[in-house]
XYZ file of C-alpha atoms in Angstrom:
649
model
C 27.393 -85.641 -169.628
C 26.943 -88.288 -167.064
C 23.994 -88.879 -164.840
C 22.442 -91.433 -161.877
C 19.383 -92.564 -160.224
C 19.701 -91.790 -156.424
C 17.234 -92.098 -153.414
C 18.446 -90.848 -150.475
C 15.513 -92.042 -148.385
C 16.891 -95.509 -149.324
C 20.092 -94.562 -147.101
C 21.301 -92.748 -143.547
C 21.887 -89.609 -144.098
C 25.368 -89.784 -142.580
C 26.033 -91.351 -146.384
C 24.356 -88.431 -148.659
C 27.598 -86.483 -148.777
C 30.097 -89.212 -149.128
C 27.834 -90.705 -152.031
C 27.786 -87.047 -153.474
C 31.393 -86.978 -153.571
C 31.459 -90.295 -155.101
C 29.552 -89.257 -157.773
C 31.218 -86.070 -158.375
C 34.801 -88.071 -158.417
C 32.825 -90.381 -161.279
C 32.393 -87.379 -163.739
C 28.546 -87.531 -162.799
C 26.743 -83.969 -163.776
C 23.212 -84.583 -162.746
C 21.643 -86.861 -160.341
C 17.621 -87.903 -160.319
C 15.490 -87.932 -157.369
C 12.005 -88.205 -155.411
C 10.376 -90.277 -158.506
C 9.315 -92.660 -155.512
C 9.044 -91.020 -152.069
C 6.003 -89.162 -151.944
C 5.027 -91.337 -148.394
C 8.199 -89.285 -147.282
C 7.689 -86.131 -148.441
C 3.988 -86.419 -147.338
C 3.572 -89.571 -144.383
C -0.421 -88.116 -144.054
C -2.699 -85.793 -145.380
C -1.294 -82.133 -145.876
C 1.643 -83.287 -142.963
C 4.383 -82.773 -145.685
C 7.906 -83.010 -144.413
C 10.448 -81.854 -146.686
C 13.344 -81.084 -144.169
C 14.713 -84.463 -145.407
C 14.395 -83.767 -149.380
C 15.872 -80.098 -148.588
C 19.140 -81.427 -147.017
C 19.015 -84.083 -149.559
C 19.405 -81.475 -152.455
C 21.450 -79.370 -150.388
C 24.051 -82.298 -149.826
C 23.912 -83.041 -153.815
C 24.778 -78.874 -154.214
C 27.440 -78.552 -152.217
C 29.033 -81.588 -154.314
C 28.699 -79.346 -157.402
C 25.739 -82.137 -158.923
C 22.547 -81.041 -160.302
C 19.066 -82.585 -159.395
C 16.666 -83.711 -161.478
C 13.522 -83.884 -159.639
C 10.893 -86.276 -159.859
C 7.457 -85.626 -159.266
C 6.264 -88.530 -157.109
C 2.502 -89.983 -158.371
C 4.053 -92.829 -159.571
C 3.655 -94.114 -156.258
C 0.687 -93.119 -154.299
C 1.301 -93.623 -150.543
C -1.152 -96.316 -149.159
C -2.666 -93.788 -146.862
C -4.065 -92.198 -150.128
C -5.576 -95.301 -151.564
C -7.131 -95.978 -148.334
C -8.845 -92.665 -148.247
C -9.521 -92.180 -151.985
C -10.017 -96.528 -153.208
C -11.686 -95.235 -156.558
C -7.605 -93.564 -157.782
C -7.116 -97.497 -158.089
C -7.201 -98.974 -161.775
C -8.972 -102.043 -162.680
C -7.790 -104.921 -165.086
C -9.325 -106.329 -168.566
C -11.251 -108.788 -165.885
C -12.544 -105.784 -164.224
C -10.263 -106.716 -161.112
C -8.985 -103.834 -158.879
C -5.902 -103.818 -158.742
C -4.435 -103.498 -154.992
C -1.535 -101.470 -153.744
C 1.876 -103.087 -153.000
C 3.594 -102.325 -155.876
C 3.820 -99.184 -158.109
C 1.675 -97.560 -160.658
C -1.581 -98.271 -158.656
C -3.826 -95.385 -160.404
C -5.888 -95.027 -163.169
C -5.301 -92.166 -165.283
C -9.273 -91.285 -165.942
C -10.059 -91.267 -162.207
C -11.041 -87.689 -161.196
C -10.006 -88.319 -157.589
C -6.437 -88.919 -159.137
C -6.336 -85.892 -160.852
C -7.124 -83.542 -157.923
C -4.410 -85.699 -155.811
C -1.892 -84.996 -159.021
C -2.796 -81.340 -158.699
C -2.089 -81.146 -154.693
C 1.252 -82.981 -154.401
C 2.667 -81.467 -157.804
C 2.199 -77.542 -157.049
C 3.199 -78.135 -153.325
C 6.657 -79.241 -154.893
C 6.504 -77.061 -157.658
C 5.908 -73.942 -154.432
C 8.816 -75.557 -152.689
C 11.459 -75.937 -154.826
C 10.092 -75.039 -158.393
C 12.474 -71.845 -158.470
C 15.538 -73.829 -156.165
C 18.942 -72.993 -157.940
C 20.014 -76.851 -157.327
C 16.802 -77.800 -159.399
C 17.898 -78.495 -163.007
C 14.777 -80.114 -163.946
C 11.538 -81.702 -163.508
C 10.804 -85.920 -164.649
C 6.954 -86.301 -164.724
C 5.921 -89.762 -163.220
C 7.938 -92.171 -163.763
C 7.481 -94.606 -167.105
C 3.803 -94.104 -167.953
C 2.326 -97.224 -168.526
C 4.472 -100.096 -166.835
C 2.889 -103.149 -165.626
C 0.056 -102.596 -168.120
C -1.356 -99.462 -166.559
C -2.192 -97.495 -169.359
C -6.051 -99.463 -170.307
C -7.908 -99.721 -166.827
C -11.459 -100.550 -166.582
C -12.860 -99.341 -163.460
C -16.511 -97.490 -163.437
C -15.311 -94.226 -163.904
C -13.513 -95.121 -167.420
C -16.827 -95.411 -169.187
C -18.151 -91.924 -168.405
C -14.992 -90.304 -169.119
C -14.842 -92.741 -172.177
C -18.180 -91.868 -173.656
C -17.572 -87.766 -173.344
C -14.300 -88.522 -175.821
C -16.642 -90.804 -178.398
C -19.073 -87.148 -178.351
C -16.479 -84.910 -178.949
C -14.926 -87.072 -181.915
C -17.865 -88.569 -183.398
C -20.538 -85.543 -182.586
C -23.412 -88.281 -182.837
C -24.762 -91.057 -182.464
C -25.287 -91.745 -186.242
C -21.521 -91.378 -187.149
C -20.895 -93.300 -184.432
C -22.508 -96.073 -185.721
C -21.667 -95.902 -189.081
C -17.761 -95.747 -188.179
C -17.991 -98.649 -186.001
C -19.678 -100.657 -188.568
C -22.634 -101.494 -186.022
C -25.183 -102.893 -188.551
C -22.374 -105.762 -187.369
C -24.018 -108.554 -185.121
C -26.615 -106.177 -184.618
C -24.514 -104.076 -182.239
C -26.277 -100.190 -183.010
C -26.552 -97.721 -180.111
C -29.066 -95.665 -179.934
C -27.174 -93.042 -177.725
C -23.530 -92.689 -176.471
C -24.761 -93.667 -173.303
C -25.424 -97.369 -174.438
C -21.388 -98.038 -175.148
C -19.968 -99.913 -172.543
C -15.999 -100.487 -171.995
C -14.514 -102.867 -174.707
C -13.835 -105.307 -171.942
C -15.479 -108.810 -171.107
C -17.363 -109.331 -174.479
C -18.595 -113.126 -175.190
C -15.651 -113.124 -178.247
C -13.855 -110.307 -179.486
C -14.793 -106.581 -179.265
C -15.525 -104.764 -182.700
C -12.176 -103.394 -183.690
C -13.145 -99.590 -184.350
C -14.573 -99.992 -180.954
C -11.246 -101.556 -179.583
C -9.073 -98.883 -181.694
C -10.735 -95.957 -179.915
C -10.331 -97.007 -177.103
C -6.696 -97.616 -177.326
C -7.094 -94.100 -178.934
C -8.664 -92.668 -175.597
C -6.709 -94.832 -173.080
C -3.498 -92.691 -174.926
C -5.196 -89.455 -175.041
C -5.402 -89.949 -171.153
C -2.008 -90.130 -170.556
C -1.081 -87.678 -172.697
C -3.703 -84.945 -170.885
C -2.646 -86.185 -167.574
C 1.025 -85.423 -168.181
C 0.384 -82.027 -169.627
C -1.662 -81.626 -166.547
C 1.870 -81.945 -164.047
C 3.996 -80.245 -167.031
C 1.474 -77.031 -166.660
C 1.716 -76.880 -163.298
C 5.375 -76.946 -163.480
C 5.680 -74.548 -165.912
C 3.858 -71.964 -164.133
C 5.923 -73.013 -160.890
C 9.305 -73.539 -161.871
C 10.224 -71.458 -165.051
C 13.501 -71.983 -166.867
C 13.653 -75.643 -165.575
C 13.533 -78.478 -168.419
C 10.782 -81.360 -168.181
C 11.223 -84.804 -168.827
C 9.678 -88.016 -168.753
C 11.172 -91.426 -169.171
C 9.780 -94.135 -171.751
C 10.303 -97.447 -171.848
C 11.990 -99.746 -174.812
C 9.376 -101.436 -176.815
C 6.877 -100.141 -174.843
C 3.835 -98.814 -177.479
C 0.534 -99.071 -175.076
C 0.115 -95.287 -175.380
C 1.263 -93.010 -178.207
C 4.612 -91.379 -177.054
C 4.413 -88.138 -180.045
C 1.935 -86.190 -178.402
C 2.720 -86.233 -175.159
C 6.448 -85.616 -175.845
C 5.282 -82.316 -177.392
C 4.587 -81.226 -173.637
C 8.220 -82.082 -172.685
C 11.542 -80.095 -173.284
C 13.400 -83.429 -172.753
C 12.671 -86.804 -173.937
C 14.064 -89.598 -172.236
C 14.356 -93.337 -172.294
C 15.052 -96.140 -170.035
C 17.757 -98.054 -171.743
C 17.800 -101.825 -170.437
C 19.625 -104.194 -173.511
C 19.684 -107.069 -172.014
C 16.297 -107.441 -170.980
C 15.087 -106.381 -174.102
C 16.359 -108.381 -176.053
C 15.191 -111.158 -173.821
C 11.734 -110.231 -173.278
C 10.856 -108.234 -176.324
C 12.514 -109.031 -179.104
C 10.808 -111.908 -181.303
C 14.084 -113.901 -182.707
C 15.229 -117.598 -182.942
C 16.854 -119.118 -179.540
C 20.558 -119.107 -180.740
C 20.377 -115.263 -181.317
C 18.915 -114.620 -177.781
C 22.027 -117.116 -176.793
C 24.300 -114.797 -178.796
C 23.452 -111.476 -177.390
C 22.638 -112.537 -174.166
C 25.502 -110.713 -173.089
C 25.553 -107.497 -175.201
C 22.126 -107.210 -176.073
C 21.666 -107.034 -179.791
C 22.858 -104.664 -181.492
C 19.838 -102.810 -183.077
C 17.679 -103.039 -179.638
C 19.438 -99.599 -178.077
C 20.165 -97.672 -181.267
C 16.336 -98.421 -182.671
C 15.238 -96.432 -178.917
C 17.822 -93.791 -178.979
C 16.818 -92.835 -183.237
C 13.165 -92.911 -181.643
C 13.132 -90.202 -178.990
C 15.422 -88.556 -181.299
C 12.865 -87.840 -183.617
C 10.047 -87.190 -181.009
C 10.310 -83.913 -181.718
C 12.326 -82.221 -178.934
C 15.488 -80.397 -178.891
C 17.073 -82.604 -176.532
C 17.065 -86.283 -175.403
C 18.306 -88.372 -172.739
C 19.176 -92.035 -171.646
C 17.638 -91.582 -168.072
C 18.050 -95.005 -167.037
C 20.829 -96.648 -168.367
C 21.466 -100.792 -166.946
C 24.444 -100.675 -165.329
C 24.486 -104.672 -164.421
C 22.153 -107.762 -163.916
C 18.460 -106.753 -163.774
C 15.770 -108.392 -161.786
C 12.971 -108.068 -164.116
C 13.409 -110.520 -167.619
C 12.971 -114.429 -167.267
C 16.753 -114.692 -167.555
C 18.920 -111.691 -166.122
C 22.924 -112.256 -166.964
C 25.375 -110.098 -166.697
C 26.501 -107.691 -169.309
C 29.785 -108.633 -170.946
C 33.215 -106.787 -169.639
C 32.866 -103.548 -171.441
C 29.461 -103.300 -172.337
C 28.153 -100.531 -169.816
C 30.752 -98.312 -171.909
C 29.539 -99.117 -175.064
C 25.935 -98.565 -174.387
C 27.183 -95.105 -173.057
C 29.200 -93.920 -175.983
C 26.595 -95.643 -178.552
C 23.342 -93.428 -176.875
C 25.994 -90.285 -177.207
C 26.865 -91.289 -180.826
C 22.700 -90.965 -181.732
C 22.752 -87.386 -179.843
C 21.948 -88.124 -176.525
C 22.812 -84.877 -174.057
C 22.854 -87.285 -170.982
C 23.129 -90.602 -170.318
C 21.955 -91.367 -166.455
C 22.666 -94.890 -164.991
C 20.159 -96.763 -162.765
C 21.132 -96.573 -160.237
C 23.900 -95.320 -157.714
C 24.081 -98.286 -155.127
C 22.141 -101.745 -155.351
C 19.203 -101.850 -152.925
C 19.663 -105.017 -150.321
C 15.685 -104.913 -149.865
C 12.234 -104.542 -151.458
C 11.107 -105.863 -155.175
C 14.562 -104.684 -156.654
C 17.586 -105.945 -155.135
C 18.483 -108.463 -157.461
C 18.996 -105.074 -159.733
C 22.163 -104.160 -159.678
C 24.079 -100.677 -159.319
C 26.864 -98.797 -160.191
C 27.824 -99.760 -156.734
C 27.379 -102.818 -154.779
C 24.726 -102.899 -151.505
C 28.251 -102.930 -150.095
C 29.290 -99.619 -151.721
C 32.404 -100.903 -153.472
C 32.295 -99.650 -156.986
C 30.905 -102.563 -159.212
C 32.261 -103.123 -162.717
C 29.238 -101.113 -164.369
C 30.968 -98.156 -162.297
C 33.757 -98.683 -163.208
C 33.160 -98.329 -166.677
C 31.571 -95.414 -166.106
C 34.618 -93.876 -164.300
C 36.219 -94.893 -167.981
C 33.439 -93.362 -169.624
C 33.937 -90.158 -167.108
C 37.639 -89.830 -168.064
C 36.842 -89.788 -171.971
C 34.360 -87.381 -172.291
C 37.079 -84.515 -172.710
C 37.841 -85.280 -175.376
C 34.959 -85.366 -177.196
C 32.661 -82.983 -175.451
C 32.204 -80.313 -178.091
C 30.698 -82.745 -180.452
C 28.395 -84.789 -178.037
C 24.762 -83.327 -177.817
C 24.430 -82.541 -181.039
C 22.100 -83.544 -183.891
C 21.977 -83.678 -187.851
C 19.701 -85.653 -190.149
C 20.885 -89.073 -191.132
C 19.969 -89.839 -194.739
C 17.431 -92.671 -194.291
C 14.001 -92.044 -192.534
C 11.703 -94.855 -191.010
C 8.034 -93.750 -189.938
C 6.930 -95.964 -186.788
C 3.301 -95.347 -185.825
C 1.576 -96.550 -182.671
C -1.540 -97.101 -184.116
C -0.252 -99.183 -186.897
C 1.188 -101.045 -183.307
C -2.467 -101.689 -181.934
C -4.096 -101.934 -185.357
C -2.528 -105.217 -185.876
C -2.822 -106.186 -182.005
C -6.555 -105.926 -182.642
C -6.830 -107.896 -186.281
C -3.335 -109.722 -186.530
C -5.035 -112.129 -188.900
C -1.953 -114.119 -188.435
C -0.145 -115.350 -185.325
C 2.697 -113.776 -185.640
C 2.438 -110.191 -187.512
C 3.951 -108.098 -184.641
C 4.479 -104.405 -185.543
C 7.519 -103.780 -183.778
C 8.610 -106.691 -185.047
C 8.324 -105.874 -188.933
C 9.406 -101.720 -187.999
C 12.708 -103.234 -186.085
C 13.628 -105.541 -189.332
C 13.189 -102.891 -191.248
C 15.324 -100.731 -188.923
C 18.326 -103.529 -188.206
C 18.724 -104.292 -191.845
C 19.354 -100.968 -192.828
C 22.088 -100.717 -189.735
C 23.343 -103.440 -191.393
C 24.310 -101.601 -194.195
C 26.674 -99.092 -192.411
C 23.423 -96.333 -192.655
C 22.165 -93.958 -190.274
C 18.384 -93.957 -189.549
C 15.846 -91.314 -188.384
C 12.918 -92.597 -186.755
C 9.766 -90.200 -187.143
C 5.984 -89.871 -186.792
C 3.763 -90.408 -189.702
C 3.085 -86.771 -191.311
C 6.084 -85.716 -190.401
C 8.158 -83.227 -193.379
C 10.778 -85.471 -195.011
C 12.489 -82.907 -196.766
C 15.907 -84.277 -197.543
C 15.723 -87.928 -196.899
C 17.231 -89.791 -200.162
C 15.059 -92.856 -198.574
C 12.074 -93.643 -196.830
C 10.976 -96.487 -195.284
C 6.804 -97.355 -194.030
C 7.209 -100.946 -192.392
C 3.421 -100.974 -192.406
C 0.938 -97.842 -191.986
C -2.454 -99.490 -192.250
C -4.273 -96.133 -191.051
C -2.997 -93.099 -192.746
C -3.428 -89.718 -190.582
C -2.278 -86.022 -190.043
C -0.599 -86.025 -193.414
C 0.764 -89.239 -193.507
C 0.323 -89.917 -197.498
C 0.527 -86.455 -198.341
C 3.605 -86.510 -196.415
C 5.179 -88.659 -198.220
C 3.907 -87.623 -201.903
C 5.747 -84.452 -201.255
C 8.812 -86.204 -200.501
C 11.960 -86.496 -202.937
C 12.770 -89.585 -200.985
C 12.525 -93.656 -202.814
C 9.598 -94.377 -200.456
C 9.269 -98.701 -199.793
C 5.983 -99.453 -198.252
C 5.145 -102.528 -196.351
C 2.385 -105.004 -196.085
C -0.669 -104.000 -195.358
C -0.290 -100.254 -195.354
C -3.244 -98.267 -196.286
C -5.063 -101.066 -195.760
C -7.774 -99.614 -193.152
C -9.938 -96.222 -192.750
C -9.717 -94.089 -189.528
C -12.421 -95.719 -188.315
C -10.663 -99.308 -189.110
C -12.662 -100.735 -192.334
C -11.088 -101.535 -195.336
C -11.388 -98.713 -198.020
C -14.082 -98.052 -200.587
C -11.553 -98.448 -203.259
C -9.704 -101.121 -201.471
C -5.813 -100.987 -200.214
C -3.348 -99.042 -200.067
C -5.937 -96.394 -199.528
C -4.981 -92.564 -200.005
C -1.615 -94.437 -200.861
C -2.787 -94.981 -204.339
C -1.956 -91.456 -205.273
C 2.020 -92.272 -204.768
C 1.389 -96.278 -206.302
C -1.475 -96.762 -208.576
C -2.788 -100.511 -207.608
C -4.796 -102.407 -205.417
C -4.687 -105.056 -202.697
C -7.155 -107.618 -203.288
C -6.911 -109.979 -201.661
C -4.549 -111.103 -198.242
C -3.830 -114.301 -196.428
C -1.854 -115.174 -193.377
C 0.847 -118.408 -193.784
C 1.105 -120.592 -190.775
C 4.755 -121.853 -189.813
C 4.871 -124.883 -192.186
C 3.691 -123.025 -195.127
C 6.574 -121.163 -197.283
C 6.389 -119.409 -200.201
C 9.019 -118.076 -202.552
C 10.073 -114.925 -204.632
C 12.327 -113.901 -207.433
C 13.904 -110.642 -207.119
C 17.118 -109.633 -208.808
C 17.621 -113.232 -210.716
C 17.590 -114.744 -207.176
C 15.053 -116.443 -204.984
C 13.859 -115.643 -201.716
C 11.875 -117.630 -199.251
C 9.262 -115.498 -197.653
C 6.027 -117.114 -194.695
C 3.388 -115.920 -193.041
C 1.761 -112.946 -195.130
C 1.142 -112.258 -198.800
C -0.881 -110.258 -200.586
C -2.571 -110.081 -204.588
C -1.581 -106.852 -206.012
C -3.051 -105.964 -209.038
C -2.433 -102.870 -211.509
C -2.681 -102.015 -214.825
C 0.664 -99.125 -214.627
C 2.750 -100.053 -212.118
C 6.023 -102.109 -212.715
C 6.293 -105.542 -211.138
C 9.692 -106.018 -209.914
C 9.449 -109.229 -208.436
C 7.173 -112.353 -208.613
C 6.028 -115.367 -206.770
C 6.165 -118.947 -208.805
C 2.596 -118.551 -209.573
C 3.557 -115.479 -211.475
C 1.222 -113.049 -209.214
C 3.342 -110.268 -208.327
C 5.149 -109.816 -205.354
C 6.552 -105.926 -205.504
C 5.468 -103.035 -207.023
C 6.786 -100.115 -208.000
C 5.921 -96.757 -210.007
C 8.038 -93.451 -209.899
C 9.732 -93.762 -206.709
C 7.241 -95.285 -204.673
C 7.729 -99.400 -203.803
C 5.355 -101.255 -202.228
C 5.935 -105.031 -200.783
C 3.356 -107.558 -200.961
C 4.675 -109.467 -198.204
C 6.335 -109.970 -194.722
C 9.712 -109.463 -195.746
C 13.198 -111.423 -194.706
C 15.884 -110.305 -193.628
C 17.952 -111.806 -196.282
C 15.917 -109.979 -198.984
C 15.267 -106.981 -197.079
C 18.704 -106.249 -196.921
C 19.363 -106.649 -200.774
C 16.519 -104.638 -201.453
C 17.146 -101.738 -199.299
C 20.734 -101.661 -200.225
C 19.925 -101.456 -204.321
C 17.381 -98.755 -203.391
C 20.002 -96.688 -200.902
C 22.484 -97.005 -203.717
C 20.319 -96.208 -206.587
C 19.957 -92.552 -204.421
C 23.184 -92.137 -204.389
C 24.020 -93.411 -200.529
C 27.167 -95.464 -199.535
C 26.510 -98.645 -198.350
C 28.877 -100.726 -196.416
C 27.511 -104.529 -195.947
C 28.826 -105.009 -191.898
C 29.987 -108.038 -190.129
C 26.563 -108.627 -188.250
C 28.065 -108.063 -184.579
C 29.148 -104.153 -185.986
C 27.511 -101.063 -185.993
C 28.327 -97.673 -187.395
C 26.857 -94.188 -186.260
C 28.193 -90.323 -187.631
C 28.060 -87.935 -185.018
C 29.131 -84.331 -187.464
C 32.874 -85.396 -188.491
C 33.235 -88.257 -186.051
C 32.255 -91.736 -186.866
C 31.408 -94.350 -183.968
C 32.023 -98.175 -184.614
C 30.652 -100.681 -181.957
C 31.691 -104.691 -181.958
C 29.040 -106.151 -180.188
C 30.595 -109.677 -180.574
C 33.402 -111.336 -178.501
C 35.764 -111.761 -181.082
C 38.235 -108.448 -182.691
C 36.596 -106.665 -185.571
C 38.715 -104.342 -187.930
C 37.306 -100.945 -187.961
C 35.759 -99.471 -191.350
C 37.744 -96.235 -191.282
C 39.074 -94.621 -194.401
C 43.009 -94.566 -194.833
C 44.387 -91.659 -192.869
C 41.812 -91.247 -190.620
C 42.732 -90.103 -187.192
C 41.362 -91.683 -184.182
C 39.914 -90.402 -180.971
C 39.363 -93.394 -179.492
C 40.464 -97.103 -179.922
C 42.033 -97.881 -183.135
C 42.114 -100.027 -186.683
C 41.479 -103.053 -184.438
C 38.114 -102.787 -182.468
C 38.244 -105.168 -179.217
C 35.218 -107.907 -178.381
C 32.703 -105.399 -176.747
C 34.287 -102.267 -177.334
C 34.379 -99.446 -179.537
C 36.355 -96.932 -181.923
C 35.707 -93.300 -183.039
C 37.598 -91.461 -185.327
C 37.819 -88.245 -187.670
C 38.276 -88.650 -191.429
C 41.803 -87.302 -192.414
């Protein structure tokens, strides 16, 4: 089904119904709302004035559409901040950040959380059992703009209560943190300030729990709205949308308070802004977006642990936001729509209906023009609309692809706070990992460490350097060919290396030991020999040493470079691509998977019995379909930026 980002206080209301029937004539199903427009539904103190949002809702009704309704605390009306100035979060430089924009709260401030409380149940009593009301969004992307550390005075309290209920005292405390350090013990928990505005850096365990609080915050604070709602408005689904390649906060547990996970899906800018690669690949997919950036988001909230997942912001044009914002290529807009459906996805929801002509996003564009002529992002979604027919039974659905990949946030800030090496970027190494098995025609599942991997023929660990909840034993009661990256197990919980050096607890799948690590700068390259063929490999290696594992590959100084024992592999180094992809694709077929080596603009997805193929390049791609196969839509020759789907015969 098809969905769209609406705000009717953005327009005269003489246009709400002809917009509804707009979107009803588009094949559009549900329609969000209210994320932003808590000054309307509340212009002062306890004056609340819903008249507006009711014939809003109504209007969308009578078109046959159903609402998705957002709670509005992204957006705190400035009347609010003047009355209650301590909601307002503070920077690393202990600034206070002002309102004017969006976001402008802190998540520990007390203040905030009785304001949460007041707005959410008066919407929940208003229209939490409304017949129009499919469901609830929470916020609106947690996090953006770099809300999710703050450092304003009331941090530290709430801070300091989290450090006594994990550590218990003061004495563990210390010891975990490693305080004998620079002679940094506290004597109580009320000594430990914020890990802000230190001489040089902060002590990492001290920086780790803090990320560790910051995202227990956010996590509270949205079970906070989602109990309220539940109580309110039973029967109704909750969502909340993520960002892509947005890891400031730890998206697992709070998704476990959701019935619907969502994401906002924006390709182009993504790949722009936050995807490391060489200039002539940005130039490449500048148009597109690259083909991993999407999928990699859609296999993530797939396996955050709901029944049900969403694209709730899907780019539908130019955005406003990257340095660079060009327009997606003719047929794009459809692609992106049928690829989030080929991962699963139950809705995909475009942002948004009609291009504002004021404020901080007009330069973002719509499925309509400011002008309200239908702009060629809706018109692929008409397209889009008029194809769902006939594949609507399958669409929504979900099955477990044969490859797993565990992406942890804390393995994310672990190497934030302790790179050791310009350049080792987490998402980085997890998405390599996750576009070079793509490239061999697999399907991925992207999970939580300790989650069950019952029935995975492979498993891949891009780098865990902190192993909890049942990561290891996780994956020693696997089945699965497990590959471990660089530096996993290569820190405690409380971020120290371990007694018995690295991998850790990992040494019960691997018998060996890490001992000893350095970081290559640009100009330094080393090589490998895998296979009878060499590999260049930069900026990280690692000594592994062990008396019963099998080295599979060396560097020229004969020290190994991979290790493996049973059917655990571990990599001493920041892997290639070109390697990568050899490597994974001996392992995949070793377990029996089919591997099909793709041109490197294609991409394949199974869906049950259907397969999706999408040509992200400009130039015609044949389609990888066995002989006889019947198909639903395209055909043997895939167009430049378009798609084919087909049933085996």
């Amino acid at each position: 089904m098809l969905g769209v980002c609406y705000y009717p206080e953005h327009w005269p209301e003489s246009r709400w119904a002809e917009d509804a029937a707009a979107m009803a004539a588009l094949g559009i199903t549900y329609v969000r709302i209210g994320e932003f427009a808590w000054s309307f539904m509340e212009p002062r103190r306890d004056a609340f004035a819903w008249d507006w949002l009711d014939r809003a809702i109504e209007t969308l009704a009578a078109a046959g559409l159903k609402v998705v309704l957002g709670t509005p605390t992204a957006t705190p009306p400035k009347w609010l901040v003047d009355e209650r100035p301590e909601i307002l979060p503070a920077d690393e430089r202990g600034r206070v950040l002002r309102f004017g924009a969006r976001r402008h709260y802190c998540f520990s401030s007390p203040a905030w959380w009785e304001e949460t409380q007041r707005i959410v149940e008066a919407m929940g009593e208003r229209y939490g059992n409304h017949p129009a009301v499919a469901g609830w969004q929470l916020d609106n992307e947690y996090g953006c703009h770099n809300t999710v550390l703050s450092y304003v005075p009331h941090c530290l309290p709430a801070f300091r209560n989290w450090l006594l209920d994990r550590y218990k005292t003061i004495e563990r405390l210390n010891e975990a943190w490693g305080t004998a350090f620079w002679s940094q013990r506290y004597g109580g928990f009320h000594e430990v300030d914020l890990p802000n505005l230190t001489v040089t850096e902060a002590n990492p365990s001290h920086l780790l729990d803090y990320r560790r609080f910051a995202s227990d915050q956010v996590a509270v604070y949205n079970r906070l709205q989602a109990k309220i709602l539940r109580r309110l408005s039973p029967g109704r689904f909750l969502a909340h949308n993520f960002m892509g390649f947005f890891t400031e906060f730890d998206h697992y547990p709070l998704a476990r308070d959701l019935d619907v996970v969502s994401w906002d899906s924006y390709p182009l800018g993504h790949t722009d802004q936050r995807l490391p690669m060489p200039a002539e690949d940005k130039k490449r997919w500048a148009r597109s977006g690259h083909p991993d950036v999407a999928a990699f988001h859609h296999d993530l909230c797939r396996g955050m642990g709901t029944a049900r997942w969403w694209v709730m912001e899907q780019q539908p044009g130019p955005v406003n936001w990257a340095d660079f914002n060009p327009a997606p290529a003719k047929g794009m807009v459809r692609l992106w729509t049928w690829e989030a459906f080929a991962h699963g996805a139950e809705v995909v929801s475009y942002f948004r209906w009609r291009q504002a002509p004021f404020a901080q996003e007009q330069m973002h564009a719509g499925l309509n023009r400011p002008d309200g002529a239908l702009d060629q992002g809706g018109e692929e979604a008409r397209q889009v609309g008029e194809e769902i027919a006939a594949l609507a039974d399958s669409l929504g659905k979900r099955h477990q692809a044969p490859v797993a990949l565990v992406f942890d946030y804390e393995a994310v800030w672990a190497f934030q706070i302790q790179p050791q090496g310009l350049g080792f970027n987490h998402k980085d190494l997890a998405h390599r990992f996750y576009r070079c098995l793509r490239r061999l025609g697999l399907d991925v599942d992207i999970l939580p460490a300790g989650a069950p991997l019952d029935g995975y023929a492979l498993v891949v660990v891009p780098s865990l350097p902190v192993l909890r909840n049942g990561a290891a034993e996780a994956l020693a009661d696997s089945d699965a060919a497990v590959v471990l990256g660089p530096r996993s197990g290569s820190k405690t919980e409380s971020f120290q290396i371990p007694a018995g050096l690295p991998p850790g607890p990992l040494r019960q799948l691997i018998d060996m030991q890490v001992t000893r690590v350095e970081s290559l700068p640009p100009a330094v390259r080393d090589q490998l020999t895998w296979g009878n063929k060499g590999y260049s490999i930069g900026l990280w290696r690692e000594r592994l040493e062990s008396a019963t594992a099998e080295t599979q590959a060396r560097f020229p100084d004969g020290e190994a470079a991979i290790l493996s024992q049973g059917r655990t592999h571990y990599l001493g180094f920041w892997p290639e691509e070109d390697f990568l992809t050899d490597y994974l694709a001996a392992l995949a077929e070793a377990r029996g998977l089919a591997v099909q080596r793709l041109d490197d603009a294609l991409r394949l997805r199974r869906l049950g019995d259907l397969t999706f193929a999408f040509n992200y390049g400009d130039k015609p791609l044949p389609a990888p379909a066995p002989e006889g196969s019947a198909f639903v839509l395209g055909g043997p020759e895939i167009a430049a930026h378009d798609l084919a789907v087909w049933r085996k015969g």
